[in-house]
PDB file of C-alpha atoms in Angstrom:
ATOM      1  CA  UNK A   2     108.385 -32.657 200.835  1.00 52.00           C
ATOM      2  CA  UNK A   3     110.814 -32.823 197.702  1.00 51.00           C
ATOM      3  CA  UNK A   4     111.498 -28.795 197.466  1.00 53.00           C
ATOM      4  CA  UNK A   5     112.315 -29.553 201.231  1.00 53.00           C
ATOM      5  CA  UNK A   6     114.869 -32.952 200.945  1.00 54.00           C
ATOM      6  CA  UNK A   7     116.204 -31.324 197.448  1.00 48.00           C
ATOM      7  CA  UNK A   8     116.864 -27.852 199.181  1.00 52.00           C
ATOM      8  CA  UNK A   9     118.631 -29.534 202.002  1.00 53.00           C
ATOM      9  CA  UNK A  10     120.735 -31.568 199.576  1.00 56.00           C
ATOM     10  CA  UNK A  11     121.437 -28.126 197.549  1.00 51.00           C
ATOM     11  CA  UNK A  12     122.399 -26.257 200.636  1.00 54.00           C
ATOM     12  CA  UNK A  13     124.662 -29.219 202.495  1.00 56.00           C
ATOM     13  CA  UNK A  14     126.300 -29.446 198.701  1.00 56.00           C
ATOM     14  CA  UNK A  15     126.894 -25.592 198.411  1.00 53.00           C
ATOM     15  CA  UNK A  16     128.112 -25.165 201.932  1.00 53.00           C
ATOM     16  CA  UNK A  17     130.716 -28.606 201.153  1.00 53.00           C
ATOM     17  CA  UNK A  18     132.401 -26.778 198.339  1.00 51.00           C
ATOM     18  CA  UNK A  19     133.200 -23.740 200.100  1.00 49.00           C
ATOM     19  CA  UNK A  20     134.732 -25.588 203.453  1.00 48.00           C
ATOM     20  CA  UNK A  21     136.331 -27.536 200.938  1.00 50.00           C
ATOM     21  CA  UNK A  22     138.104 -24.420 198.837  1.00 49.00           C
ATOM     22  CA  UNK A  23     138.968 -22.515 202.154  1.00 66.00           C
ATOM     23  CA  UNK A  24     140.850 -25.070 203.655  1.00 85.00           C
ATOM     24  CA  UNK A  25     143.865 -24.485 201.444  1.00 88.00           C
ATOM     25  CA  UNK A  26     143.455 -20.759 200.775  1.00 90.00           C
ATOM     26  CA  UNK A  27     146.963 -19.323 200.709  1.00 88.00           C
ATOM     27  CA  UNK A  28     145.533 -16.465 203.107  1.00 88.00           C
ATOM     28  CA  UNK A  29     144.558 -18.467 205.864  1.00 90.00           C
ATOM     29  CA  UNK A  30     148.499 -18.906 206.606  1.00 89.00           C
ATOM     30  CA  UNK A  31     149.535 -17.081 209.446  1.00 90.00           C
ATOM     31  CA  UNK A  32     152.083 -14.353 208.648  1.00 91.00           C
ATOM     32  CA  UNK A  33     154.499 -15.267 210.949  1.00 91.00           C
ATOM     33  CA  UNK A  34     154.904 -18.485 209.302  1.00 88.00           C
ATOM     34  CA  UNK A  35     155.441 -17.065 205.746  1.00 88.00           C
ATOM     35  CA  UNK A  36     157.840 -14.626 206.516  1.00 90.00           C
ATOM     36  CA  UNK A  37     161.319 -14.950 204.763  1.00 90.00           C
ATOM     37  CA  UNK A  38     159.552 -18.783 204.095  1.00 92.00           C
ATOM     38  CA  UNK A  39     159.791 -19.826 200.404  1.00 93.00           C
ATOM     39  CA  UNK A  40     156.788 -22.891 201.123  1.00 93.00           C
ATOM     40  CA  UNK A  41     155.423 -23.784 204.073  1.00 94.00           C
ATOM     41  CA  UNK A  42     154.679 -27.354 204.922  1.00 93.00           C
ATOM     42  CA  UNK A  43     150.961 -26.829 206.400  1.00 93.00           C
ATOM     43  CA  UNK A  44     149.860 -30.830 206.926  1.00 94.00           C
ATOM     44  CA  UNK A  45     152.312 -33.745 207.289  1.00 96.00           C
ATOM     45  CA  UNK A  46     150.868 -38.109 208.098  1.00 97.00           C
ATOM     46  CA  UNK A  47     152.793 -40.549 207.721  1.00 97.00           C
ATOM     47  CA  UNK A  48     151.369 -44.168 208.664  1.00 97.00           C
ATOM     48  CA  UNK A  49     153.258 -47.340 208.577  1.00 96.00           C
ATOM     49  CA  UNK A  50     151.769 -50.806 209.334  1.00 96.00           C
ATOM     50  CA  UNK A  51     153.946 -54.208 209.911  1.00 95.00           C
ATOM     51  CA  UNK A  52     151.706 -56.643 208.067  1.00 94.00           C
ATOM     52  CA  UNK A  53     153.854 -60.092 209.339  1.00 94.00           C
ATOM     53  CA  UNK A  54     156.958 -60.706 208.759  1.00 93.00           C
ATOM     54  CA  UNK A  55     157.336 -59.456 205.247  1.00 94.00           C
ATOM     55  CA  UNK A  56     154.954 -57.348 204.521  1.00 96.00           C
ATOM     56  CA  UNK A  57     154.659 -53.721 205.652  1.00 97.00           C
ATOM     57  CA  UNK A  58     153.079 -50.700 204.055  1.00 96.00           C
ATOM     58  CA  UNK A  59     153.785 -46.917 204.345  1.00 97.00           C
ATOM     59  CA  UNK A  60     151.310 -43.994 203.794  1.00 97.00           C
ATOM     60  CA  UNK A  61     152.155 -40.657 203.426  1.00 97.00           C
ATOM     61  CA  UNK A  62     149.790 -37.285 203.363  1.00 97.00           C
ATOM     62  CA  UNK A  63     151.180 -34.307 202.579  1.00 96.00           C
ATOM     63  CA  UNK A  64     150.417 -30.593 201.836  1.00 95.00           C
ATOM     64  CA  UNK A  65     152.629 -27.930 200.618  1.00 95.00           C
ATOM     65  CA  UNK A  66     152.243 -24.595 199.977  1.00 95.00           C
ATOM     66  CA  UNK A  67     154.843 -22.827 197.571  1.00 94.00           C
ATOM     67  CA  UNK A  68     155.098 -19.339 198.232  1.00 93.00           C
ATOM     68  CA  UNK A  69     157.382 -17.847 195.646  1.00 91.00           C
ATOM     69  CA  UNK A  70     159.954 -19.261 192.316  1.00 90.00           C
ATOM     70  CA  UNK A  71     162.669 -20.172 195.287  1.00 90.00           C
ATOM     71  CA  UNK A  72     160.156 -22.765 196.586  1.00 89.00           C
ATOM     72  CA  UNK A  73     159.534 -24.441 193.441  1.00 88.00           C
ATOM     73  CA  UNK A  74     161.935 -27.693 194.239  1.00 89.00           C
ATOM     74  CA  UNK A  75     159.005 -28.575 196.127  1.00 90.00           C
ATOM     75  CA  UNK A  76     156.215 -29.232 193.326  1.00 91.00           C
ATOM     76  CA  UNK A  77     157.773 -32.101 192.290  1.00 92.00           C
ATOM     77  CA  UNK A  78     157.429 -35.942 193.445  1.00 93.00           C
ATOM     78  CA  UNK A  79     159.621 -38.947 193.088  1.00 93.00           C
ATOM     79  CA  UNK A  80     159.052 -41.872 194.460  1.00 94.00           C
ATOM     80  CA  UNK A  81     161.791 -44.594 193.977  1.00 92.00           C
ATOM     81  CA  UNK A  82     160.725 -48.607 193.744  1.00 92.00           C
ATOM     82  CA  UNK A  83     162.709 -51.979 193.727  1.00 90.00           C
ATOM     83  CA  UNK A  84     162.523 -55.533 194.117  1.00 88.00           C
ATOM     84  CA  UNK A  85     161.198 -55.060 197.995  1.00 92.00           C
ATOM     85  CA  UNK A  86     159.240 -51.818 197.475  1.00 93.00           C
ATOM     86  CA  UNK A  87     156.362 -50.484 195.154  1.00 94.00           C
ATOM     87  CA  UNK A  88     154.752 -47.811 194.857  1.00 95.00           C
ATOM     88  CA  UNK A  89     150.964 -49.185 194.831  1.00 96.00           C
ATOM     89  CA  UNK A  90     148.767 -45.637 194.853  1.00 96.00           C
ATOM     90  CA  UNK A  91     149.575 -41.887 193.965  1.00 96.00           C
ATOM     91  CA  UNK A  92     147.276 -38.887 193.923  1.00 96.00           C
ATOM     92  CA  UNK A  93     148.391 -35.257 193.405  1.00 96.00           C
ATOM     93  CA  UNK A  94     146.138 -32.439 193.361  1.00 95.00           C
ATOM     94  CA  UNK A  95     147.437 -28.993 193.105  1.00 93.00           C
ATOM     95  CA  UNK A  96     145.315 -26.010 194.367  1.00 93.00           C
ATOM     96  CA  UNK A  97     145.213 -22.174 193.674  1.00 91.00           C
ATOM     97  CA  UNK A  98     145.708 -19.441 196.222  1.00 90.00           C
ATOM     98  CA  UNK A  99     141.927 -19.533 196.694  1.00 92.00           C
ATOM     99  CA  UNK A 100     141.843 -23.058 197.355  1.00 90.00           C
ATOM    100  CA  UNK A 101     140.266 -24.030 194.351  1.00 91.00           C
ATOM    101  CA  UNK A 102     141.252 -27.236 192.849  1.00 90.00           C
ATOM    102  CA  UNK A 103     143.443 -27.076 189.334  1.00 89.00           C
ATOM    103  CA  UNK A 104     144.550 -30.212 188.668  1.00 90.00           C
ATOM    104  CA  UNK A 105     144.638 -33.655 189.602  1.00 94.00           C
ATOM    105  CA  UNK A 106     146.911 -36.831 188.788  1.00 94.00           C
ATOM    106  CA  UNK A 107     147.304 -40.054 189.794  1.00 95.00           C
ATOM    107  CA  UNK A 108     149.536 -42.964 189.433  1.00 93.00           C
ATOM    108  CA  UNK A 109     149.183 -43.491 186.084  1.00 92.00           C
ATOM    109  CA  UNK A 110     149.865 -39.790 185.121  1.00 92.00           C
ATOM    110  CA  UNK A 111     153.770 -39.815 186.571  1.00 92.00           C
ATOM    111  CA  UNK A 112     156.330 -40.767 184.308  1.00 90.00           C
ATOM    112  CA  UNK A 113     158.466 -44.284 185.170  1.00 91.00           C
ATOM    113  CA  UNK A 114     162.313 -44.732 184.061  1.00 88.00           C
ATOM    114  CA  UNK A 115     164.460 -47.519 184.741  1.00 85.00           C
ATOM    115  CA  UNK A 116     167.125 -46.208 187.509  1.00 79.00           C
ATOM    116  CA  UNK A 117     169.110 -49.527 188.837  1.00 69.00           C
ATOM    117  CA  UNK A 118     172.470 -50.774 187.612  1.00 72.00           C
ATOM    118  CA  UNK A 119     174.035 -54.340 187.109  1.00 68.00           C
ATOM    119  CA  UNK A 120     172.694 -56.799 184.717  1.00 67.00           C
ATOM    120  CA  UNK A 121     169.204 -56.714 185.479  1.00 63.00           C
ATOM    121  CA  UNK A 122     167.805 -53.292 186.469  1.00 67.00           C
ATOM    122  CA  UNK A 123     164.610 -53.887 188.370  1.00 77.00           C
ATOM    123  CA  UNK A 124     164.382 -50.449 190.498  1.00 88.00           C
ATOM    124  CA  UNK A 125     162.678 -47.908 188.782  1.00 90.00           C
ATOM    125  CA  UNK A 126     161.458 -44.352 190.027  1.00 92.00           C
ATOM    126  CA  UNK A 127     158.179 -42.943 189.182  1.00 94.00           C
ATOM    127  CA  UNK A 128     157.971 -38.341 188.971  1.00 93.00           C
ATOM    128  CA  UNK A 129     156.311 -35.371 187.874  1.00 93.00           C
ATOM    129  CA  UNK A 130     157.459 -32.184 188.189  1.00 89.00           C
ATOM    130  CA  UNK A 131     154.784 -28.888 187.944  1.00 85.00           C
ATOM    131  CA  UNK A 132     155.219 -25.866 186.497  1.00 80.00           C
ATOM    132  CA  UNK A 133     152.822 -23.858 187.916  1.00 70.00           C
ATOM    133  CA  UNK A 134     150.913 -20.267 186.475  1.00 74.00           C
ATOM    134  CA  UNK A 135     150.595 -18.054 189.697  1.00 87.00           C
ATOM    135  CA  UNK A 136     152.321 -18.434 192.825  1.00 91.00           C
ATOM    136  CA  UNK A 137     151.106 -19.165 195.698  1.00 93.00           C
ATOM    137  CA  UNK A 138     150.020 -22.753 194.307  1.00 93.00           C
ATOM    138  CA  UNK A 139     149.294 -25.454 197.111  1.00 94.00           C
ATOM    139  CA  UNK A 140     150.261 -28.933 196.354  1.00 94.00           C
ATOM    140  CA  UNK A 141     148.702 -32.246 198.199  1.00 96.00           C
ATOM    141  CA  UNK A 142     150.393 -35.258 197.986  1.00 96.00           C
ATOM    142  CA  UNK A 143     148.892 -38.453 198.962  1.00 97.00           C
ATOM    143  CA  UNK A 144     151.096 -42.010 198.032  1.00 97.00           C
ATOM    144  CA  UNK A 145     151.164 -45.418 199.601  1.00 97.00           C
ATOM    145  CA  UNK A 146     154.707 -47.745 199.045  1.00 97.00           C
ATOM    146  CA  UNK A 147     153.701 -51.833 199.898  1.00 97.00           C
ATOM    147  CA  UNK A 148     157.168 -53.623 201.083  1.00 96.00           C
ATOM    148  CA  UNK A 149     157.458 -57.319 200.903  1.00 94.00           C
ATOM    149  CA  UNK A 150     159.994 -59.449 201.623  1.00 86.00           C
TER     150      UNK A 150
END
C-alpha cells in the first residue's frame, strides 16, 4: 500500500514539473506572433478592488517574453510609491527558453531610492533591471500597490 500512495505521489510530482516548465517554453509561441516582434506579451491580469472609501488595491500579473537585445527595455520593473500608494508585494521570476525557472526575487531584492522633491521627499520608487545570459528569457511579474486615502 506505501509503494502504491508513494508511486502516485512520485508520478503526480514528476508530471507537475514538466506542465510547469512547458508553459513558458519560448517554442510554444506561435510564429506569427514573433515575427519582426522584439517580446511578446503572452499573459496580462490586472485586478483592482475599492475597499471603502479610501482604500483600494491593485494587482497586476504579467508575463513577458524577450525575444532578442532590442526587447531588453522590458526586463526591468519599477514601481513608483507615495504618501497614497505602496507597493505591499513583488515577485519576479525569470525563466529560460525551456521554461525552466532561473531566478527568483521578491520585494526585498529590488533596490529603493528616494524620487520626490520639496522639503520632505516621501515618494520613493522601488527597480531591478536583468541582464540576462541567452535570449529568449521569459520574465513573470507579479506586484500588488495598496492605496489609502
Amino acid at each position: 500500500m506505501k509503494k502504491i500512495i508513494f508511486t502516485q505521489i512520485l508520478l503526480l510530482s514528476v508530471l507537475g514539473n514538466y506542465a510547469q516548465n512547458k508553459l513558458y517554453d519560448a517554442s510554444s509561441i506561435p510564429e506569427e506572433m514573433k515575427k519582426n516582434a522584439n517580446s511578446v506579451i503572452r499573459e496580462e491580469r490586472i485586478e483592482f478592488e475599492v475597499r471603502s472609501v479610501n482604500k483600494a488595491s491593485y494587482k497586476m500579473h504579467k508575463v513577458v517574453t524577450v525575444l532578442d537585445e532590442n526587447g531588453k527595455d522590458e526586463l526591468e520593473f519599477h514601481e513608483f510609491t507615495d504618501q497614497f500608494r505602496s507597493l505591499e508585494s513583488a515577485a519576479i521570476q525569470l525563466f529560460n527558453s525551456k521554461g525552466y525557472g532561473l531566478q527568483k526575487y521578491k520585494r526585498s531584492d529590488l533596490s529603493k531610492q528616494i524620487a520626490g522633491e520639496g522639503l520632505v521627499p516621501d515618494d520613493k520608487v522601488y527597480f531591478i533591471k536583468f541582464p540576462p545570459q541567452n535570449y529568449p528569457v521569459t520574465m513573470v511579474i507579479d506586484y500588488e500597490i495598496k492605496y489609502t486615502g
